[in-house]
Coordinates of C-alpha atoms and ligand atoms in Angstrom, one line a residue:
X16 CA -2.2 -12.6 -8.6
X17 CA 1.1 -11.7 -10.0
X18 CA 2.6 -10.9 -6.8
X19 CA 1.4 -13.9 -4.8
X20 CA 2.9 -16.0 -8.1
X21 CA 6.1 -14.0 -7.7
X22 CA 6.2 -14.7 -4.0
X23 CA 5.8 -18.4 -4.7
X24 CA 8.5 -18.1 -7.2
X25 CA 11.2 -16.6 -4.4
X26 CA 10.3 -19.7 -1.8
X27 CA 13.3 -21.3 -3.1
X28 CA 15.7 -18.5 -2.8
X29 CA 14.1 -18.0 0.9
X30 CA 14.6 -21.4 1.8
X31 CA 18.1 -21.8 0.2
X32 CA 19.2 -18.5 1.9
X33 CA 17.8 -19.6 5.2
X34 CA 20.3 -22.6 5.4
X35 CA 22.8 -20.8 4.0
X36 CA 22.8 -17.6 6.4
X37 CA 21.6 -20.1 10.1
X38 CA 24.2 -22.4 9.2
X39 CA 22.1 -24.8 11.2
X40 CA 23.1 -23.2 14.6
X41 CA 21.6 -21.0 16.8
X42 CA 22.8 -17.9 16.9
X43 CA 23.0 -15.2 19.3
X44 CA 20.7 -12.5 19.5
X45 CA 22.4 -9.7 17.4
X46 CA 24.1 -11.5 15.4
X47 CA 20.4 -13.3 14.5
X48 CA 18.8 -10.1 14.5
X49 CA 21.2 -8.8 12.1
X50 CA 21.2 -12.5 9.8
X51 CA 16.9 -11.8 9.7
X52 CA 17.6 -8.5 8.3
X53 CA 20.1 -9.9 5.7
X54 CA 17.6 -12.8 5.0
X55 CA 14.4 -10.7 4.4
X56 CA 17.2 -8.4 2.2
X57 CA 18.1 -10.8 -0.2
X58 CA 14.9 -12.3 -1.0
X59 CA 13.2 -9.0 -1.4
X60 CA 15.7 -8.4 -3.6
X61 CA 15.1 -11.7 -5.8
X62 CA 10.9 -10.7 -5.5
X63 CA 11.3 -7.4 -7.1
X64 CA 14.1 -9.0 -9.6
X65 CA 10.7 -10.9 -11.0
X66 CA 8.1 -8.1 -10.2
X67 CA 10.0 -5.3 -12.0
X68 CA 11.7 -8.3 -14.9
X69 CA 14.7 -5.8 -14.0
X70 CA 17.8 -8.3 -12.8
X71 CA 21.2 -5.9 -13.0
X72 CA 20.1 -3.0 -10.5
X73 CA 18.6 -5.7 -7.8
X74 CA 22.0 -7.4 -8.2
X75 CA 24.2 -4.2 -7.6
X76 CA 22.7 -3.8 -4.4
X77 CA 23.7 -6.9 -3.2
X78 CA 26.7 -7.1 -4.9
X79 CA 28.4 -3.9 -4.4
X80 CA 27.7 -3.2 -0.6
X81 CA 28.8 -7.1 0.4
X82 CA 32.3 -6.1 -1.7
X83 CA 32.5 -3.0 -0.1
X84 CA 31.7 -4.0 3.4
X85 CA 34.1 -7.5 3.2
X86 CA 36.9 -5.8 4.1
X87 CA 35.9 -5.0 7.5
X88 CA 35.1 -8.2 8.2
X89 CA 38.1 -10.0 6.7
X90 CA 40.4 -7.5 8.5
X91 CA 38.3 -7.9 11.8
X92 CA 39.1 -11.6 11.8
X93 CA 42.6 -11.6 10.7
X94 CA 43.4 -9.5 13.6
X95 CA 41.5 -11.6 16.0
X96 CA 43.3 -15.0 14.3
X97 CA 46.8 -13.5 13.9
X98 CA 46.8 -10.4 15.7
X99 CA 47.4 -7.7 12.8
X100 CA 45.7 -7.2 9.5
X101 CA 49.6 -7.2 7.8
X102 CA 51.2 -10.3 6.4
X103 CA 54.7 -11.1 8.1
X104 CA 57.1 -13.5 7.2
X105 CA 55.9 -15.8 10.2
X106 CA 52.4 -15.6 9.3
X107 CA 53.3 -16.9 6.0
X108 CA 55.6 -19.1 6.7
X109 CA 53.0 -20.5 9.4
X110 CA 49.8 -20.8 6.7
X111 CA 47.8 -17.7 7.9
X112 CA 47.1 -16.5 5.1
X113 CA 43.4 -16.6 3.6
X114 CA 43.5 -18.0 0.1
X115 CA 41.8 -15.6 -2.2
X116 CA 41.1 -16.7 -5.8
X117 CA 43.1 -14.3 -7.8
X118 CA 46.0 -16.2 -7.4
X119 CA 44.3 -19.8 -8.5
X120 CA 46.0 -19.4 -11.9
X121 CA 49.4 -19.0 -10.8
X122 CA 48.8 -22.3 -8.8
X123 CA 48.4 -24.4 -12.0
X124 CA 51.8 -24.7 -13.8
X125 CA 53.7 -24.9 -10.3
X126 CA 51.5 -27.9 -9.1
X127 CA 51.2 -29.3 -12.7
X128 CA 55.2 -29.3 -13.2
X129 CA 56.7 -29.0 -9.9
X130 CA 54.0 -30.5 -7.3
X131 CA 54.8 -27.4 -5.4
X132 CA 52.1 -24.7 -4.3
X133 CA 53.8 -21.8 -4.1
X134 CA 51.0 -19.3 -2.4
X135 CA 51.4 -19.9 1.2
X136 CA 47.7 -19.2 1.8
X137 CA 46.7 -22.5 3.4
X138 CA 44.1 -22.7 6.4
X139 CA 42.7 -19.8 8.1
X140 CA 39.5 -20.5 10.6
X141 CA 37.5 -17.2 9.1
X142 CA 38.4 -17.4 6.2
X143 CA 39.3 -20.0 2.6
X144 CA 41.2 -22.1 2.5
X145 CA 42.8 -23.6 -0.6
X146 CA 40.3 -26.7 -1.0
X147 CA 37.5 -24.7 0.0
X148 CA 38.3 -21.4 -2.5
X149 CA 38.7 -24.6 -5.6
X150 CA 35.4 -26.0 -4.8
X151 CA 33.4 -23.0 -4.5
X152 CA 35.0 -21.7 -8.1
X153 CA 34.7 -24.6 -9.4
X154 CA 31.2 -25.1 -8.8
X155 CA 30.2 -21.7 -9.0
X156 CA 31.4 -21.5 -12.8
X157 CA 30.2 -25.4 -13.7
X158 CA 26.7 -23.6 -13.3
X159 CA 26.9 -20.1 -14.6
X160 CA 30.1 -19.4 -16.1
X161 CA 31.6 -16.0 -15.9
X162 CA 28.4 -15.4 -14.0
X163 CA 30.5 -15.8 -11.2
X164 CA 32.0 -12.1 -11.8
X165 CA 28.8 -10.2 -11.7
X166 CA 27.3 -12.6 -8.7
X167 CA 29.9 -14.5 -6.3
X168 CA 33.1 -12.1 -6.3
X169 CA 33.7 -10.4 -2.9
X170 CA 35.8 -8.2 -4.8
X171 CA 34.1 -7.4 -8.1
X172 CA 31.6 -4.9 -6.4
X173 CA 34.8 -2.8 -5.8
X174 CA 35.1 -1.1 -9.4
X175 CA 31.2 -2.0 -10.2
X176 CA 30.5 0.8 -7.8
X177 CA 33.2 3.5 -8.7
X178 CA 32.4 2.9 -12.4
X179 CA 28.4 4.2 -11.2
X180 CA 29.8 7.5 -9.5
X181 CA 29.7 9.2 -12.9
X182 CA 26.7 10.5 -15.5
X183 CA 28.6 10.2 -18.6
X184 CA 32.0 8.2 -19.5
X185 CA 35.3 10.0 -20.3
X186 CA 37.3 7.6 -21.5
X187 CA 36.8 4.3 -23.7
X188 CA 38.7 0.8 -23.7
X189 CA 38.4 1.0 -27.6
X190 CA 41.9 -0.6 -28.5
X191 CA 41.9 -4.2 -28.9
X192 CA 45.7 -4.3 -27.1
X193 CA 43.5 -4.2 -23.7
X194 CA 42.0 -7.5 -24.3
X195 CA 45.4 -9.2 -24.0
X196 CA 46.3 -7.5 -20.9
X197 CA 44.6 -9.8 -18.5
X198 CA 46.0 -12.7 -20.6
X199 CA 49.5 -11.1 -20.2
X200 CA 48.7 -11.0 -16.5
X201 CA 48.0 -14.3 -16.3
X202 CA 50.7 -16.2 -18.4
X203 CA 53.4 -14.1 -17.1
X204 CA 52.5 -14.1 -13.5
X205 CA 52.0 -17.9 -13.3
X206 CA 55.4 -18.2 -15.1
X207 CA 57.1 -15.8 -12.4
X208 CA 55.6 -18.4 -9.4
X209 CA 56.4 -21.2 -11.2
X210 CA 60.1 -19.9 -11.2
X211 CA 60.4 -18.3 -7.9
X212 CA 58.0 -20.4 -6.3
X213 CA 56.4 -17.3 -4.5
X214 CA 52.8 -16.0 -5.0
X215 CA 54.2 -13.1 -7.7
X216 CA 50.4 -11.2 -8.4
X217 CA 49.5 -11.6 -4.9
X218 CA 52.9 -9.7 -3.6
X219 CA 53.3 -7.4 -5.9
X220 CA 50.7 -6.5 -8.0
X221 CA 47.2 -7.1 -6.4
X222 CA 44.8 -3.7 -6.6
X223 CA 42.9 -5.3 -3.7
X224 CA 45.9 -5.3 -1.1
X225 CA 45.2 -1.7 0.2
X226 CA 41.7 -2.9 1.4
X227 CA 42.6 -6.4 2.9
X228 CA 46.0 -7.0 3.7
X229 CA 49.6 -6.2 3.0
X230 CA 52.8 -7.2 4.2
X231 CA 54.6 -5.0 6.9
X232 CA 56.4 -2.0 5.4
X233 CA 59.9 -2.2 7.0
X234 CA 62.5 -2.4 4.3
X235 CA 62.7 -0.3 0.6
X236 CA 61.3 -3.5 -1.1
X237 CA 58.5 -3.3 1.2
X238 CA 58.0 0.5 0.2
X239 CA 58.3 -0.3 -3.2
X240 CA 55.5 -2.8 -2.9
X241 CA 53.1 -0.9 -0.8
X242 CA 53.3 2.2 -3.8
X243 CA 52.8 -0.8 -6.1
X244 CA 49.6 -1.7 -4.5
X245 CA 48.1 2.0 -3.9
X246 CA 49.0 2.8 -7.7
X247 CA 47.0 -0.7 -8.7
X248 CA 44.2 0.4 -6.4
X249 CA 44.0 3.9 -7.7
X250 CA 44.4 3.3 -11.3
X251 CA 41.9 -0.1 -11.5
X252 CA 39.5 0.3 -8.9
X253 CA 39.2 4.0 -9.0
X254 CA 40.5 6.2 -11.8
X255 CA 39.6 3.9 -14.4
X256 CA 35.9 3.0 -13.8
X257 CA 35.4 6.8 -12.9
X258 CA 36.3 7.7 -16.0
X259 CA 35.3 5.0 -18.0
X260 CA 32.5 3.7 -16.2
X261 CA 33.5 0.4 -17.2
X262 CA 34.6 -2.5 -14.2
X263 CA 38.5 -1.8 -14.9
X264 CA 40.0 -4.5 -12.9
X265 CA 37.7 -7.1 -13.5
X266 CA 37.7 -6.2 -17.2
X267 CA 41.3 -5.7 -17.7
X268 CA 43.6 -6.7 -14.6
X269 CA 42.5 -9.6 -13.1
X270 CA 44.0 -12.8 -14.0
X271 CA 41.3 -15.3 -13.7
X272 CA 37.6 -14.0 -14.3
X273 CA 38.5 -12.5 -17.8
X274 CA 40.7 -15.4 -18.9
X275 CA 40.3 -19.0 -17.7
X276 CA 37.0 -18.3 -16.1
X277 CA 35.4 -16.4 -19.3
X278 CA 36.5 -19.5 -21.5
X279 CA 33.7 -21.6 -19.5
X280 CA 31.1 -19.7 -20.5
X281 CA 31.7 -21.5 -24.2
X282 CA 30.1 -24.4 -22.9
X283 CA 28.3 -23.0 -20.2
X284 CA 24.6 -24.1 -19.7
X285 CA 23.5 -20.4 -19.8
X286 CA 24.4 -17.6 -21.9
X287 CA 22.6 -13.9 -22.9
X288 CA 21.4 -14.1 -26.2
X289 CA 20.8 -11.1 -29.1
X290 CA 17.9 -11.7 -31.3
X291 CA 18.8 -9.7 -34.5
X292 CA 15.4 -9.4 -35.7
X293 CA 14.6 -7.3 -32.8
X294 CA 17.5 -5.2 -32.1
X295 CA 17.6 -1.4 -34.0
X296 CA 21.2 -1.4 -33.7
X297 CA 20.9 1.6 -31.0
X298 CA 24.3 0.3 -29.7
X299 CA 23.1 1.2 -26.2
X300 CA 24.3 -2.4 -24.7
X301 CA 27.5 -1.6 -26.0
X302 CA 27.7 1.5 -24.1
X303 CA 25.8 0.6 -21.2
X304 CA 27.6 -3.3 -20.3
X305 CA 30.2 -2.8 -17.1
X306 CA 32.6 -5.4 -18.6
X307 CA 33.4 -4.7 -22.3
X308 CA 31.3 -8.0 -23.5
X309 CA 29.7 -6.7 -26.7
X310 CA 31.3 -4.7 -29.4
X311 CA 30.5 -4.2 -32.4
X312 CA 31.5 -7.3 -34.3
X313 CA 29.7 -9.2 -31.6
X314 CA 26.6 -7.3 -32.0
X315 CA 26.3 -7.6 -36.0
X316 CA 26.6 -11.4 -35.2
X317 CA 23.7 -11.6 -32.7
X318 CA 26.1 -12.5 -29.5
X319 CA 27.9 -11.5 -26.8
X320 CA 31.5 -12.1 -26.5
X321 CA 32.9 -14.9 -23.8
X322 CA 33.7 -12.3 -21.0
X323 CA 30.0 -11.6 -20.8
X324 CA 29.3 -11.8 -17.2
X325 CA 25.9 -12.1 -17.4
X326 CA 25.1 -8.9 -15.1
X327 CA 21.9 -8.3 -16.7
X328 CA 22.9 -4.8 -17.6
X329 CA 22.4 -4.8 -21.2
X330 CA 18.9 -7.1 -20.9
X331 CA 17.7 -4.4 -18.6
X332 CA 18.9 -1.3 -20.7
X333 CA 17.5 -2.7 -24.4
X334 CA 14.8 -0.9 -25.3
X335 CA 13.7 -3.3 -27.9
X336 CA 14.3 -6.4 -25.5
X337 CA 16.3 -8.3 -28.0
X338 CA 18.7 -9.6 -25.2
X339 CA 17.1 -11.9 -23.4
X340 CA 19.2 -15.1 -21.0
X341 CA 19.1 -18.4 -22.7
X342 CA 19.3 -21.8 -22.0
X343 CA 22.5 -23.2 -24.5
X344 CA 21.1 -24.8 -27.7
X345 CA 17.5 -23.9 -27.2
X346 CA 18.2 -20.2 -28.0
X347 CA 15.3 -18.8 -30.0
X348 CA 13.2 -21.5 -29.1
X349 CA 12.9 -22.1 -25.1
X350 CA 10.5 -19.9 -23.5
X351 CA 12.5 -16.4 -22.4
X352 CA 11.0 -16.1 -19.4
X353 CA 11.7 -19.7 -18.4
X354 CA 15.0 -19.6 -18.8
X355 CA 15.5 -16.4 -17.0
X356 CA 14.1 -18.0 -14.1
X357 CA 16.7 -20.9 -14.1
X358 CA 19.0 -18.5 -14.7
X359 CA 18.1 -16.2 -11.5
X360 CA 18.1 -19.6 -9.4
X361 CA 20.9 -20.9 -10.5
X362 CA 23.4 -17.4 -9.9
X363 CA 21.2 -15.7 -6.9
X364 CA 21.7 -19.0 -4.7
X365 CA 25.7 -18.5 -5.6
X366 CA 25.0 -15.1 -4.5
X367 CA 23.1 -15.6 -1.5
X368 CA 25.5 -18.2 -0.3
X369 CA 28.8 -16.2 -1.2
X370 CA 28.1 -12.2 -0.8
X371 CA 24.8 -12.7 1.4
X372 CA 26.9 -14.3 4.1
X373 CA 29.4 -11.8 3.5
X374 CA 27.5 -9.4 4.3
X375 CA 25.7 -10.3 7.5
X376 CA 29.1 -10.8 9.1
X377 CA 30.2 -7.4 8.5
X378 CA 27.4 -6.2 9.4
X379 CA 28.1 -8.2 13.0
X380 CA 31.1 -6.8 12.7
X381 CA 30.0 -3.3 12.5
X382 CA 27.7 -3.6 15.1
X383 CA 30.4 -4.9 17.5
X384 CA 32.4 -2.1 16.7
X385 CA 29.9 0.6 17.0
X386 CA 28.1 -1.3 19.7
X387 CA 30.6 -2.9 21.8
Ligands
LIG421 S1 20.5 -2.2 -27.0 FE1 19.2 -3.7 -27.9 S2 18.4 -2.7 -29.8 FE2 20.2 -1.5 -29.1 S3 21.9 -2.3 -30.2 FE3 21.8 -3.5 -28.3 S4 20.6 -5.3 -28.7 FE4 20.2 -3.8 -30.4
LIG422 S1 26.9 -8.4 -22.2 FE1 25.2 -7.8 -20.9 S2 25.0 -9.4 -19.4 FE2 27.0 -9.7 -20.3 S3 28.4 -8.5 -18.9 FE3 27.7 -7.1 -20.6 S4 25.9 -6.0 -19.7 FE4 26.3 -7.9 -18.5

């Protein structure tokens, strides 16, 4: 009985991830074998979120192999579009760049002062564009928040899976200074594209450049900014969540999901709840969340802090089961159950849409490679 409710219960996410991963055409007969496989993935995935009432490890393994796999699709295409995986001053200065959404931030005080963008990502037929990357963000945080950091990033699986390599952590973010850093990322990199009118955190300081694209190493700047970028890439997405076993980057470095997108989660619709009554103060959430999101001073006060991501990690770790999801303003009261489910809808048809597509094509990719 519980199974055939819990299959009933995952129709949705089958028929939302159908549309999403068909895109209403026919495809062709790998590439359809291969979207089947990803299909019947995803919603066994969501099934045994509601058989096992375990969310964060179901997640992960979506989440992390999508990250890890995008780059072989994103570098696939941009070689196909453009010819090479490396930015040169023509492809820029032509709009082939994809537009990633690190760089959204550094967009706003150039556009708001200036009317000037000053990324030169623009159009790219694989991949965002501009208009495309705002609406997804934008819609993907109106309905879960920060959510989007633990279910719709193509790059947040990155340090989520090098921060699971290691049994027990070595090192702890316990200094407050650490929580400004992303905020000092953000302001001053905006500031620098505002006043040079160039894309400052994408060309010099993104961690995620080694695995996607760079630009073509041919004068001492360019060195400079290609040990830049390995340095970012071994210190955030590596060294770091090894030893800490904590997501670095996403926690720490990145200018957007820890600042501007964390703030929406104060009015978000959802948010993970701590019932004091119930919790023993075993402190294991604090050890055991990815992203820093309970201390505590959060904990004594029954909450978690605005960069909670709402992974699931902490729900699923509890042994008293005092975090639960909640629907804002009917915390306590609303049924915890019920508003788990609206939860799971509302972030694992961002997921499927985002990482499950994501995935398939790199797995076309793969299989072309390997294949022929
Ligand atoms: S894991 Fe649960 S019981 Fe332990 S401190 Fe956190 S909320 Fe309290
Ligand atoms: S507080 Fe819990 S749900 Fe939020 S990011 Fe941390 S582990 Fe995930």
């Amino acid at each position: 009985m519980k199974i055939l409710n819990n299959i009933l219960l995952t129709l949705p996410i089958t028929a939302v991830s159908a549309l999403f991963l068909l895109h209403g055409q026919p495809l062709a007969a790998r590439a359809g074998f291969i979207s089947l496989i990803v299909f019947l993935y995803i919603n066994f995935l969501f099934f045994m979120m509601l058989h096992t009432g375990k969310t964060w490890k179901y997640r992960a393994l979506l989440f992390i192999p999508a990250a890890l796999l995008f780059p072989i699709e994103f570098i696939y295409t941009n070689i196909l579009e453009r010819g090479s995986m490396l930015v040169s001053l023509s492809t820029i200065y032509e709009c082939k760049v994809p537009f990633c959404h690190l760089v959204l931030p550094s967009l706003i005080i150039p556009v708001v002062m200036i009317k000037e963008i000053p990324f030169p990502g623009s159009m790219s037929e694989g991949h965002a564009s501009i208009a495309e990357m705002l609406v997804l963000i934008f819609c993907a945080v109106l309905v879960v928040g920060r959510g989007w950091c633990a279910w719709g990033c193509f790059y947040g699986g990155w340090d989520e899976a090098f921060s699971l390599i290691r049994k027990k952590a070595s090192f702890t973010f316990t200094h407050k200074l650490w929580r400004y850093l992303p905020w000092a990322v953000l302001i001053s990199s905006s500031l620098i594209a505002s006043c040079t009118l160039t894309p400052i955190y994408c060309q010099w300081l993104c961690p995620f450049k080694p695995v996607t694209e760079f630009k073509m190493v041919s004068t001492t700047i360019d060195i400079i900014a290609a040990v830049v970028f390995f340095s970012m890439f071994l210190i955030f997405i590596i060294i770091l969540p090894l030893l800490s076993k904590k997501r670095a980057q996403c926690s720490f470095f990145c200018p957007l999901g820890p600042t501007l997108i964390a703030l929406t989660n104060r009015v978000n619709l959802f948010t993970v709840s701590i019932d004091k009554d119930k919790c023993i103060q075993c402190k294991k959430c604090i050890k055991t969340c990815p992203l820093n999101a309970i201390d505590e001073e959060s904990l004594a006060a029954g909450r978690v802090r605005t960069e909670c991501a709402k992974c699931g990690k902490c729900l699923d770790n509890c042994p008293k089961q005092a975090i639960s999801y909640a629907v804002r303003m009917t915390e306590g009261c609303a049924n915890a159950g019920f508003s788990r489910l609206l939860y799971l809808y509302a972030s694992y048809i961002l997921m499927s849409a985002v990482l499950g597509g994501i995935l398939a094509k790199s797995l076309q990719v793969i299989a072309k490679l390997v294949l022929g």
